[in-house]
mmCIF file of C-alpha atoms in Angstrom:
data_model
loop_
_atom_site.group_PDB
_atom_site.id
_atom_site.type_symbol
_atom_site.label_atom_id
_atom_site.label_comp_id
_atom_site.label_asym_id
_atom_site.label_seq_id
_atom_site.Cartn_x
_atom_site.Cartn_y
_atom_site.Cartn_z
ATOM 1 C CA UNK A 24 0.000 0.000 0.000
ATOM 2 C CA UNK A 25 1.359 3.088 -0.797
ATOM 3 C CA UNK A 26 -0.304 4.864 2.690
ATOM 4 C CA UNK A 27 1.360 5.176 6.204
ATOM 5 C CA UNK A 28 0.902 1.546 7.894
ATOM 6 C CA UNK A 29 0.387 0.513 11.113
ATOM 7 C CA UNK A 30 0.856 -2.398 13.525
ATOM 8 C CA UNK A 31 -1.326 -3.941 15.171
ATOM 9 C CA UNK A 32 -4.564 -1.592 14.955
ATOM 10 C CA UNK A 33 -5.905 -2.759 18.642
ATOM 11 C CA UNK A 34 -3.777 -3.685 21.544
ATOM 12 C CA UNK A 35 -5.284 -4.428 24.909
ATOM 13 C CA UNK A 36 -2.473 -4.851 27.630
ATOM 14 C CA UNK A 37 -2.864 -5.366 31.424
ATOM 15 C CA UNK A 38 -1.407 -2.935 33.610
ATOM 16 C CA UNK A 39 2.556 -2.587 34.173
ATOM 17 C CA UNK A 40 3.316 -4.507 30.654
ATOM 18 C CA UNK A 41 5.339 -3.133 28.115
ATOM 19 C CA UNK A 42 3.947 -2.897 24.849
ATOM 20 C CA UNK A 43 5.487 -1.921 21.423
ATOM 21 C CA UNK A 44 3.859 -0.331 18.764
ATOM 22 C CA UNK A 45 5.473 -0.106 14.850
ATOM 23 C CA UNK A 46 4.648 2.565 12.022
ATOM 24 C CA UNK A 47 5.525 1.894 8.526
ATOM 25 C CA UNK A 48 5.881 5.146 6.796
ATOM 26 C CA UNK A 49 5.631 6.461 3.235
ATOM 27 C CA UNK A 50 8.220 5.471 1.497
ATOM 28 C CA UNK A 51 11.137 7.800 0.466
ATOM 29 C CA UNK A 52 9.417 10.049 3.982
ATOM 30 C CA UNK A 53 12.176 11.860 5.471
ATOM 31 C CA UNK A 54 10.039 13.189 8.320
ATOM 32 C CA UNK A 55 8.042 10.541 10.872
ATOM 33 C CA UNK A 56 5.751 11.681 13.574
ATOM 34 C CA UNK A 57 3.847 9.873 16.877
ATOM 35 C CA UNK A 58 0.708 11.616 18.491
ATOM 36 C CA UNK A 59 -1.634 10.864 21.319
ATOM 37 C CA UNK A 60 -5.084 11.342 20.955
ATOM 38 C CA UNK A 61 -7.180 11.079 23.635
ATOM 39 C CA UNK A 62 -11.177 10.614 23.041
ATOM 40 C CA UNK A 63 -12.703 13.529 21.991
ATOM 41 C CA UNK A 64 -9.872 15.900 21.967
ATOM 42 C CA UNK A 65 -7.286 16.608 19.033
ATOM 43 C CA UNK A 66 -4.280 14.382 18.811
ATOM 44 C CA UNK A 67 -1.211 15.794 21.026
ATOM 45 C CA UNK A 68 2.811 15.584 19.963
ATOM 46 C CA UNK A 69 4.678 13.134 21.137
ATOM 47 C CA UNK A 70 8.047 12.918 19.360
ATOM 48 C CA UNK A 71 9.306 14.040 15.400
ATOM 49 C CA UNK A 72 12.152 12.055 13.560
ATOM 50 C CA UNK A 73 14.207 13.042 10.526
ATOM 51 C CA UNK A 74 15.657 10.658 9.059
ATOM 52 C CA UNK A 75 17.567 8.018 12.437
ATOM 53 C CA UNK A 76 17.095 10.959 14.683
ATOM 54 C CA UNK A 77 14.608 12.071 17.316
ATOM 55 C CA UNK A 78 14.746 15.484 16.036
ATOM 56 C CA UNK A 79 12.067 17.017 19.076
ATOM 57 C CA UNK A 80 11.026 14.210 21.941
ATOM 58 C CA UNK A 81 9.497 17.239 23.895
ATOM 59 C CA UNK A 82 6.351 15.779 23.684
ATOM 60 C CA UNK A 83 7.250 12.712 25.260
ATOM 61 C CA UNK A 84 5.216 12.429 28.739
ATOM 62 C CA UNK A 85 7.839 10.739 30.805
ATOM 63 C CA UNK A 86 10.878 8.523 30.748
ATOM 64 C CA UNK A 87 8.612 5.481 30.506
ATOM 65 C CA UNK A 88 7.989 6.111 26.439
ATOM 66 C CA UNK A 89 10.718 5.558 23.639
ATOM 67 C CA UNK A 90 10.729 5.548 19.948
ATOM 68 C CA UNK A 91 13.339 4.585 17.930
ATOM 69 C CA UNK A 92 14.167 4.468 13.933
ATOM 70 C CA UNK A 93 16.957 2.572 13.327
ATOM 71 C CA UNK A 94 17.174 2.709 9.615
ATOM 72 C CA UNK A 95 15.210 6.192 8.651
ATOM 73 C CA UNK A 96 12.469 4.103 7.856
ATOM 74 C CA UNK A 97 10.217 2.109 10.155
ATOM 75 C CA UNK A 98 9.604 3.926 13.559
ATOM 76 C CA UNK A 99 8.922 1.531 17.182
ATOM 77 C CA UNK A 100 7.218 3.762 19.718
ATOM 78 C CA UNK A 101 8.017 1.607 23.258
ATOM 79 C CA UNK A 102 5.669 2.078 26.503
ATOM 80 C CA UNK A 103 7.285 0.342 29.995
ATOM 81 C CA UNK A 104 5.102 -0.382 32.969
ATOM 82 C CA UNK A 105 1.799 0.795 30.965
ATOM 83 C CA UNK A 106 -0.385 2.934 32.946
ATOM 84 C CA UNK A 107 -4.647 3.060 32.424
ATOM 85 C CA UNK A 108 -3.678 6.751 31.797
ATOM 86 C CA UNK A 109 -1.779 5.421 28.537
ATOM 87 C CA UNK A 110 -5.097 4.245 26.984
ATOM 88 C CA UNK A 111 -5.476 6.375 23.409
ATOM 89 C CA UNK A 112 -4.766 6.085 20.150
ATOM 90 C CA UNK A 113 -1.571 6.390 19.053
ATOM 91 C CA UNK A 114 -0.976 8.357 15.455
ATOM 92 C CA UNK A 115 1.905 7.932 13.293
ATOM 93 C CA UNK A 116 2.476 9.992 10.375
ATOM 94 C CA UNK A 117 5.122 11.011 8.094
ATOM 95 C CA UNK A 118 6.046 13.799 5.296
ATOM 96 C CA UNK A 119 8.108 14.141 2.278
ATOM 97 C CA UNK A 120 10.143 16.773 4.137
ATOM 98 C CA UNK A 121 10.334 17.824 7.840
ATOM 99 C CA UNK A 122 10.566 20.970 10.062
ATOM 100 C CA UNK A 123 9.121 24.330 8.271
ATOM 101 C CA UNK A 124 9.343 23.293 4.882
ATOM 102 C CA UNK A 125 5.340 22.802 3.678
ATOM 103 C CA UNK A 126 4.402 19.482 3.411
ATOM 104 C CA UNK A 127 1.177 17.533 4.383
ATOM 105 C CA UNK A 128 1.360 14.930 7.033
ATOM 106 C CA UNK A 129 -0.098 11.877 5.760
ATOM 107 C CA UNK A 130 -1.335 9.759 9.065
ATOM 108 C CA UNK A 131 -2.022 6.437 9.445
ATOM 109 C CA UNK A 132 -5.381 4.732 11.484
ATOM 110 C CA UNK A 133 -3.407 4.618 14.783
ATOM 111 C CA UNK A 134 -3.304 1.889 17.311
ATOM 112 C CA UNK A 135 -6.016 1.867 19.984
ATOM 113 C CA UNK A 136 -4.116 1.054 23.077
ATOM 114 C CA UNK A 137 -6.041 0.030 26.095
ATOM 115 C CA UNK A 138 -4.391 -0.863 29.435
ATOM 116 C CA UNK A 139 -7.045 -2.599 32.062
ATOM 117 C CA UNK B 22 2.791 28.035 24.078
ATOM 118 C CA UNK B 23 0.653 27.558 21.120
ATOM 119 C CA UNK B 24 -2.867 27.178 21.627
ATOM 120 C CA UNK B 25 -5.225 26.418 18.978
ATOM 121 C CA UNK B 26 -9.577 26.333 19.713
ATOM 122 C CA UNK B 27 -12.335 24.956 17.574
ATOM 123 C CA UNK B 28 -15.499 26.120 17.674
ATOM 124 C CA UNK B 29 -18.447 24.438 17.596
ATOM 125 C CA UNK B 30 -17.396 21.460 19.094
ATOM 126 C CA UNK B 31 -20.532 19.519 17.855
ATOM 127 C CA UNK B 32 -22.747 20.976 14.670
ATOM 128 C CA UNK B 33 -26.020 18.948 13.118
ATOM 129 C CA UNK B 34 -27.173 20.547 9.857
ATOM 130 C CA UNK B 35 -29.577 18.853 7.045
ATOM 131 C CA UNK B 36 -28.255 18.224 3.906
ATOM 132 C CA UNK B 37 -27.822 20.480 1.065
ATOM 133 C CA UNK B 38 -27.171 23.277 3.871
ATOM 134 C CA UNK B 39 -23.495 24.998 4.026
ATOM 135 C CA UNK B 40 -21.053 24.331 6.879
ATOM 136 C CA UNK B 41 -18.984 26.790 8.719
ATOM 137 C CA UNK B 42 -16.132 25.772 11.041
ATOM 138 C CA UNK B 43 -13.884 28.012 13.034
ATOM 139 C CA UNK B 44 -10.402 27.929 14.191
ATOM 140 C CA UNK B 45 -8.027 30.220 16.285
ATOM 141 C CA UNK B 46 -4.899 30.183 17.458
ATOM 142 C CA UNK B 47 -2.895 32.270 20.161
ATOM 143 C CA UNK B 48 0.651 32.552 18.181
ATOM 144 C CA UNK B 49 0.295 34.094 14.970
ATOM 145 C CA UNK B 50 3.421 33.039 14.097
ATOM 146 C CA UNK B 51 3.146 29.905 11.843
ATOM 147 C CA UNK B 52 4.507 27.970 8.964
ATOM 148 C CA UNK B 53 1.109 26.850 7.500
ATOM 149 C CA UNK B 54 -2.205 25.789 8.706
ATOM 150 C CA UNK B 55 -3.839 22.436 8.020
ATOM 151 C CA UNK B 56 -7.510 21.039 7.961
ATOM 152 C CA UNK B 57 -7.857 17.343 8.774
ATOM 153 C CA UNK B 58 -10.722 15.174 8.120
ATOM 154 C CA UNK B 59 -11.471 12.409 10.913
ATOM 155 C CA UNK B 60 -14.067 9.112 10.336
ATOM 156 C CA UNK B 61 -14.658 6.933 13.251
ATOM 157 C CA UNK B 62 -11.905 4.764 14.209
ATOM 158 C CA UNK B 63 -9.332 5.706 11.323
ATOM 159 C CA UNK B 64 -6.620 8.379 10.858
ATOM 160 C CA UNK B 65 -6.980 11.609 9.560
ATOM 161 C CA UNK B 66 -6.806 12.431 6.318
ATOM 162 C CA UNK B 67 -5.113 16.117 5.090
ATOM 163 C CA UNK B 68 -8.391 17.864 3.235
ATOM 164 C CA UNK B 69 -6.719 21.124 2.826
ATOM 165 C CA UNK B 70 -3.110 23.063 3.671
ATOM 166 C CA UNK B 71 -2.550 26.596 3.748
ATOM 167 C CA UNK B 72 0.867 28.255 3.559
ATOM 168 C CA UNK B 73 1.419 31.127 5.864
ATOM 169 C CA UNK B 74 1.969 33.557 2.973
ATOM 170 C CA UNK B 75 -1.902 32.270 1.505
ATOM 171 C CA UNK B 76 -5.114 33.809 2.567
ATOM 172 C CA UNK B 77 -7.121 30.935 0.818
ATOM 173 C CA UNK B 78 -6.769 27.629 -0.773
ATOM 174 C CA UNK B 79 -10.145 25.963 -2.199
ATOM 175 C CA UNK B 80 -10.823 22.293 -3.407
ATOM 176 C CA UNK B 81 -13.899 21.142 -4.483
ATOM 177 C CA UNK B 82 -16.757 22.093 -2.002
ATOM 178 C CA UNK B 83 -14.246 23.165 0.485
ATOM 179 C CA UNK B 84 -12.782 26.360 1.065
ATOM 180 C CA UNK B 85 -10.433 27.939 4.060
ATOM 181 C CA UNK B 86 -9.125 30.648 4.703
ATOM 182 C CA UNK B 87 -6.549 32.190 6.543
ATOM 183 C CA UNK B 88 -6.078 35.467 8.652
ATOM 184 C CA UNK B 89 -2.567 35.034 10.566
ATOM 185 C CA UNK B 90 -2.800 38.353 12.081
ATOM 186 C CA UNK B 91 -6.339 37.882 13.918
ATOM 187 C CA UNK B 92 -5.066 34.229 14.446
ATOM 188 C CA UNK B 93 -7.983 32.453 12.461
ATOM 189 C CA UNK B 94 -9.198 30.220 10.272
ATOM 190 C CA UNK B 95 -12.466 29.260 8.414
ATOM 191 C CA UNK B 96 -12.980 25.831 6.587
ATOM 192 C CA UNK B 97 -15.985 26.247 4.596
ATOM 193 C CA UNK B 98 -18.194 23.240 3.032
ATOM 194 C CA UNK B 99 -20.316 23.868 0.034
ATOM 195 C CA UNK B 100 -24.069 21.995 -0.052
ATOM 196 C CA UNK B 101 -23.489 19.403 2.686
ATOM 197 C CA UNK B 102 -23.650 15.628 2.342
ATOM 198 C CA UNK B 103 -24.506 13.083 4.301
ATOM 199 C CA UNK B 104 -21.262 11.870 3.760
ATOM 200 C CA UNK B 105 -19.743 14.855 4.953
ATOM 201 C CA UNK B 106 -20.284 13.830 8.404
ATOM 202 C CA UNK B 107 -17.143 13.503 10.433
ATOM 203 C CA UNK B 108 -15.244 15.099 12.833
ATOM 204 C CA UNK B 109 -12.840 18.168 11.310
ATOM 205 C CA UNK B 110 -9.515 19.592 13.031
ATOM 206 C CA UNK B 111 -7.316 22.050 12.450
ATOM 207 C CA UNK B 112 -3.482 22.076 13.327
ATOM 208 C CA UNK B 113 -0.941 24.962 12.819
ATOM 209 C CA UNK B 114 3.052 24.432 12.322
ATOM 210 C CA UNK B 115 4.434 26.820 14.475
ATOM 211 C CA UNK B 116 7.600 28.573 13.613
ATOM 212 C CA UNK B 117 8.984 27.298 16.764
ATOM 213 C CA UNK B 118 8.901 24.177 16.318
ATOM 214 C CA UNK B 119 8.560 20.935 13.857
ATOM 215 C CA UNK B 120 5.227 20.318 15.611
ATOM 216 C CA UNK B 121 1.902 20.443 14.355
ATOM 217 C CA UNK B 122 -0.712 21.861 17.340
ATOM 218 C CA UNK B 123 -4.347 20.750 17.020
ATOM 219 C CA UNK B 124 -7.388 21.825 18.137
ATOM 220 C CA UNK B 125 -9.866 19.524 19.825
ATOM 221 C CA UNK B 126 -12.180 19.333 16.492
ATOM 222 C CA UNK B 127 -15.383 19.859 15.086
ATOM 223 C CA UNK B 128 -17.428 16.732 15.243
ATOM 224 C CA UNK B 129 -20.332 17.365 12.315
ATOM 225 C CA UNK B 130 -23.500 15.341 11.685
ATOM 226 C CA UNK B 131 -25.006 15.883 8.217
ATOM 227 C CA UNK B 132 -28.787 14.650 8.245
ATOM 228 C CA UNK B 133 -30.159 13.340 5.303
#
Protein backbone atom coordinates (compact mmCIF):
# COMPACT_ATOMS: atom_id res chain seq x y z
CA UNK A 1 0.00 0.00 0.00
CA UNK A 2 1.36 3.09 -0.80
CA UNK A 3 -0.30 4.86 2.69
CA UNK A 4 1.36 5.18 6.20
CA UNK A 5 0.90 1.55 7.89
CA UNK A 6 0.39 0.51 11.11
CA UNK A 7 0.86 -2.40 13.52
CA UNK A 8 -1.33 -3.94 15.17
CA UNK A 9 -4.56 -1.59 14.96
CA UNK A 10 -5.90 -2.76 18.64
CA UNK A 11 -3.78 -3.69 21.54
CA UNK A 12 -5.28 -4.43 24.91
CA UNK A 13 -2.47 -4.85 27.63
CA UNK A 14 -2.86 -5.37 31.42
CA UNK A 15 -1.41 -2.94 33.61
CA UNK A 16 2.56 -2.59 34.17
CA UNK A 17 3.32 -4.51 30.65
CA UNK A 18 5.34 -3.13 28.11
CA UNK A 19 3.95 -2.90 24.85
CA UNK A 20 5.49 -1.92 21.42
CA UNK A 21 3.86 -0.33 18.76
CA UNK A 22 5.47 -0.11 14.85
CA UNK A 23 4.65 2.56 12.02
CA UNK A 24 5.53 1.89 8.53
CA UNK A 25 5.88 5.15 6.80
CA UNK A 26 5.63 6.46 3.24
CA UNK A 27 8.22 5.47 1.50
CA UNK A 28 11.14 7.80 0.47
CA UNK A 29 9.42 10.05 3.98
CA UNK A 30 12.18 11.86 5.47
CA UNK A 31 10.04 13.19 8.32
CA UNK A 32 8.04 10.54 10.87
CA UNK A 33 5.75 11.68 13.57
CA UNK A 34 3.85 9.87 16.88
CA UNK A 35 0.71 11.62 18.49
CA UNK A 36 -1.63 10.86 21.32
CA UNK A 37 -5.08 11.34 20.96
CA UNK A 38 -7.18 11.08 23.64
CA UNK A 39 -11.18 10.61 23.04
CA UNK A 40 -12.70 13.53 21.99
CA UNK A 41 -9.87 15.90 21.97
CA UNK A 42 -7.29 16.61 19.03
CA UNK A 43 -4.28 14.38 18.81
CA UNK A 44 -1.21 15.79 21.03
CA UNK A 45 2.81 15.58 19.96
CA UNK A 46 4.68 13.13 21.14
CA UNK A 47 8.05 12.92 19.36
CA UNK A 48 9.31 14.04 15.40
CA UNK A 49 12.15 12.06 13.56
CA UNK A 50 14.21 13.04 10.53
CA UNK A 51 15.66 10.66 9.06
CA UNK A 52 17.57 8.02 12.44
CA UNK A 53 17.09 10.96 14.68
CA UNK A 54 14.61 12.07 17.32
CA UNK A 55 14.75 15.48 16.04
CA UNK A 56 12.07 17.02 19.08
CA UNK A 57 11.03 14.21 21.94
CA UNK A 58 9.50 17.24 23.89
CA UNK A 59 6.35 15.78 23.68
CA UNK A 60 7.25 12.71 25.26
CA UNK A 61 5.22 12.43 28.74
CA UNK A 62 7.84 10.74 30.80
CA UNK A 63 10.88 8.52 30.75
CA UNK A 64 8.61 5.48 30.51
CA UNK A 65 7.99 6.11 26.44
CA UNK A 66 10.72 5.56 23.64
CA UNK A 67 10.73 5.55 19.95
CA UNK A 68 13.34 4.59 17.93
CA UNK A 69 14.17 4.47 13.93
CA UNK A 70 16.96 2.57 13.33
CA UNK A 71 17.17 2.71 9.62
CA UNK A 72 15.21 6.19 8.65
CA UNK A 73 12.47 4.10 7.86
CA UNK A 74 10.22 2.11 10.15
CA UNK A 75 9.60 3.93 13.56
CA UNK A 76 8.92 1.53 17.18
CA UNK A 77 7.22 3.76 19.72
CA UNK A 78 8.02 1.61 23.26
CA UNK A 79 5.67 2.08 26.50
CA UNK A 80 7.29 0.34 29.99
CA UNK A 81 5.10 -0.38 32.97
CA UNK A 82 1.80 0.79 30.97
CA UNK A 83 -0.39 2.93 32.95
CA UNK A 84 -4.65 3.06 32.42
CA UNK A 85 -3.68 6.75 31.80
CA UNK A 86 -1.78 5.42 28.54
CA UNK A 87 -5.10 4.24 26.98
CA UNK A 88 -5.48 6.38 23.41
CA UNK A 89 -4.77 6.09 20.15
CA UNK A 90 -1.57 6.39 19.05
CA UNK A 91 -0.98 8.36 15.45
CA UNK A 92 1.90 7.93 13.29
CA UNK A 93 2.48 9.99 10.38
CA UNK A 94 5.12 11.01 8.09
CA UNK A 95 6.05 13.80 5.30
CA UNK A 96 8.11 14.14 2.28
CA UNK A 97 10.14 16.77 4.14
CA UNK A 98 10.33 17.82 7.84
CA UNK A 99 10.57 20.97 10.06
CA UNK A 100 9.12 24.33 8.27
CA UNK A 101 9.34 23.29 4.88
CA UNK A 102 5.34 22.80 3.68
CA UNK A 103 4.40 19.48 3.41
CA UNK A 104 1.18 17.53 4.38
CA UNK A 105 1.36 14.93 7.03
CA UNK A 106 -0.10 11.88 5.76
CA UNK A 107 -1.34 9.76 9.07
CA UNK A 108 -2.02 6.44 9.44
CA UNK A 109 -5.38 4.73 11.48
CA UNK A 110 -3.41 4.62 14.78
CA UNK A 111 -3.30 1.89 17.31
CA UNK A 112 -6.02 1.87 19.98
CA UNK A 113 -4.12 1.05 23.08
CA UNK A 114 -6.04 0.03 26.10
CA UNK A 115 -4.39 -0.86 29.43
CA UNK A 116 -7.04 -2.60 32.06
CA UNK B 1 2.79 28.03 24.08
CA UNK B 2 0.65 27.56 21.12
CA UNK B 3 -2.87 27.18 21.63
CA UNK B 4 -5.23 26.42 18.98
CA UNK B 5 -9.58 26.33 19.71
CA UNK B 6 -12.33 24.96 17.57
CA UNK B 7 -15.50 26.12 17.67
CA UNK B 8 -18.45 24.44 17.60
CA UNK B 9 -17.40 21.46 19.09
CA UNK B 10 -20.53 19.52 17.86
CA UNK B 11 -22.75 20.98 14.67
CA UNK B 12 -26.02 18.95 13.12
CA UNK B 13 -27.17 20.55 9.86
CA UNK B 14 -29.58 18.85 7.04
CA UNK B 15 -28.26 18.22 3.91
CA UNK B 16 -27.82 20.48 1.07
CA UNK B 17 -27.17 23.28 3.87
CA UNK B 18 -23.50 25.00 4.03
CA UNK B 19 -21.05 24.33 6.88
CA UNK B 20 -18.98 26.79 8.72
CA UNK B 21 -16.13 25.77 11.04
CA UNK B 22 -13.88 28.01 13.03
CA UNK B 23 -10.40 27.93 14.19
CA UNK B 24 -8.03 30.22 16.29
CA UNK B 25 -4.90 30.18 17.46
CA UNK B 26 -2.89 32.27 20.16
CA UNK B 27 0.65 32.55 18.18
CA UNK B 28 0.29 34.09 14.97
CA UNK B 29 3.42 33.04 14.10
CA UNK B 30 3.15 29.91 11.84
CA UNK B 31 4.51 27.97 8.96
CA UNK B 32 1.11 26.85 7.50
CA UNK B 33 -2.21 25.79 8.71
CA UNK B 34 -3.84 22.44 8.02
CA UNK B 35 -7.51 21.04 7.96
CA UNK B 36 -7.86 17.34 8.77
CA UNK B 37 -10.72 15.17 8.12
CA UNK B 38 -11.47 12.41 10.91
CA UNK B 39 -14.07 9.11 10.34
CA UNK B 40 -14.66 6.93 13.25
CA UNK B 41 -11.90 4.76 14.21
CA UNK B 42 -9.33 5.71 11.32
CA UNK B 43 -6.62 8.38 10.86
CA UNK B 44 -6.98 11.61 9.56
CA UNK B 45 -6.81 12.43 6.32
CA UNK B 46 -5.11 16.12 5.09
CA UNK B 47 -8.39 17.86 3.23
CA UNK B 48 -6.72 21.12 2.83
CA UNK B 49 -3.11 23.06 3.67
CA UNK B 50 -2.55 26.60 3.75
CA UNK B 51 0.87 28.26 3.56
CA UNK B 52 1.42 31.13 5.86
CA UNK B 53 1.97 33.56 2.97
CA UNK B 54 -1.90 32.27 1.50
CA UNK B 55 -5.11 33.81 2.57
CA UNK B 56 -7.12 30.94 0.82
CA UNK B 57 -6.77 27.63 -0.77
CA UNK B 58 -10.15 25.96 -2.20
CA UNK B 59 -10.82 22.29 -3.41
CA UNK B 60 -13.90 21.14 -4.48
CA UNK B 61 -16.76 22.09 -2.00
CA UNK B 62 -14.25 23.16 0.49
CA UNK B 63 -12.78 26.36 1.06
CA UNK B 64 -10.43 27.94 4.06
CA UNK B 65 -9.12 30.65 4.70
CA UNK B 66 -6.55 32.19 6.54
CA UNK B 67 -6.08 35.47 8.65
CA UNK B 68 -2.57 35.03 10.57
CA UNK B 69 -2.80 38.35 12.08
CA UNK B 70 -6.34 37.88 13.92
CA UNK B 71 -5.07 34.23 14.45
CA UNK B 72 -7.98 32.45 12.46
CA UNK B 73 -9.20 30.22 10.27
CA UNK B 74 -12.47 29.26 8.41
CA UNK B 75 -12.98 25.83 6.59
CA UNK B 76 -15.98 26.25 4.60
CA UNK B 77 -18.19 23.24 3.03
CA UNK B 78 -20.32 23.87 0.03
CA UNK B 79 -24.07 22.00 -0.05
CA UNK B 80 -23.49 19.40 2.69
CA UNK B 81 -23.65 15.63 2.34
CA UNK B 82 -24.51 13.08 4.30
CA UNK B 83 -21.26 11.87 3.76
CA UNK B 84 -19.74 14.86 4.95
CA UNK B 85 -20.28 13.83 8.40
CA UNK B 86 -17.14 13.50 10.43
CA UNK B 87 -15.24 15.10 12.83
CA UNK B 88 -12.84 18.17 11.31
CA UNK B 89 -9.52 19.59 13.03
CA UNK B 90 -7.32 22.05 12.45
CA UNK B 91 -3.48 22.08 13.33
CA UNK B 92 -0.94 24.96 12.82
CA UNK B 93 3.05 24.43 12.32
CA UNK B 94 4.43 26.82 14.47
CA UNK B 95 7.60 28.57 13.61
CA UNK B 96 8.98 27.30 16.76
CA UNK B 97 8.90 24.18 16.32
CA UNK B 98 8.56 20.93 13.86
CA UNK B 99 5.23 20.32 15.61
CA UNK B 100 1.90 20.44 14.35
CA UNK B 101 -0.71 21.86 17.34
CA UNK B 102 -4.35 20.75 17.02
CA UNK B 103 -7.39 21.82 18.14
CA UNK B 104 -9.87 19.52 19.83
CA UNK B 105 -12.18 19.33 16.49
CA UNK B 106 -15.38 19.86 15.09
CA UNK B 107 -17.43 16.73 15.24
CA UNK B 108 -20.33 17.37 12.32
CA UNK B 109 -23.50 15.34 11.69
CA UNK B 110 -25.01 15.88 8.22
CA UNK B 111 -28.79 14.65 8.25
CA UNK B 112 -30.16 13.34 5.30
Amino acid sequence: GAGVSQTPSNKVTEKGKYVELRCDPISGHTALYWYRQSLGQGPEFLIYFQGTGAADDSGLPNDRFFAVRPEGSVSTLKIQRTERGDSAVYLCASSATGGSLPSPLHFGNGTRLTVT
Amino acid sequence: KQEVTQIPAALSVPEGENLVLNCSFTDSAIYNLQWFRQDPGKGLTSLLLIQSSQREQTSGRLNASLDKSSGRSTLYIAASQPGDSATYLCAVLTAAGNKLTFGGGTRVLVKP
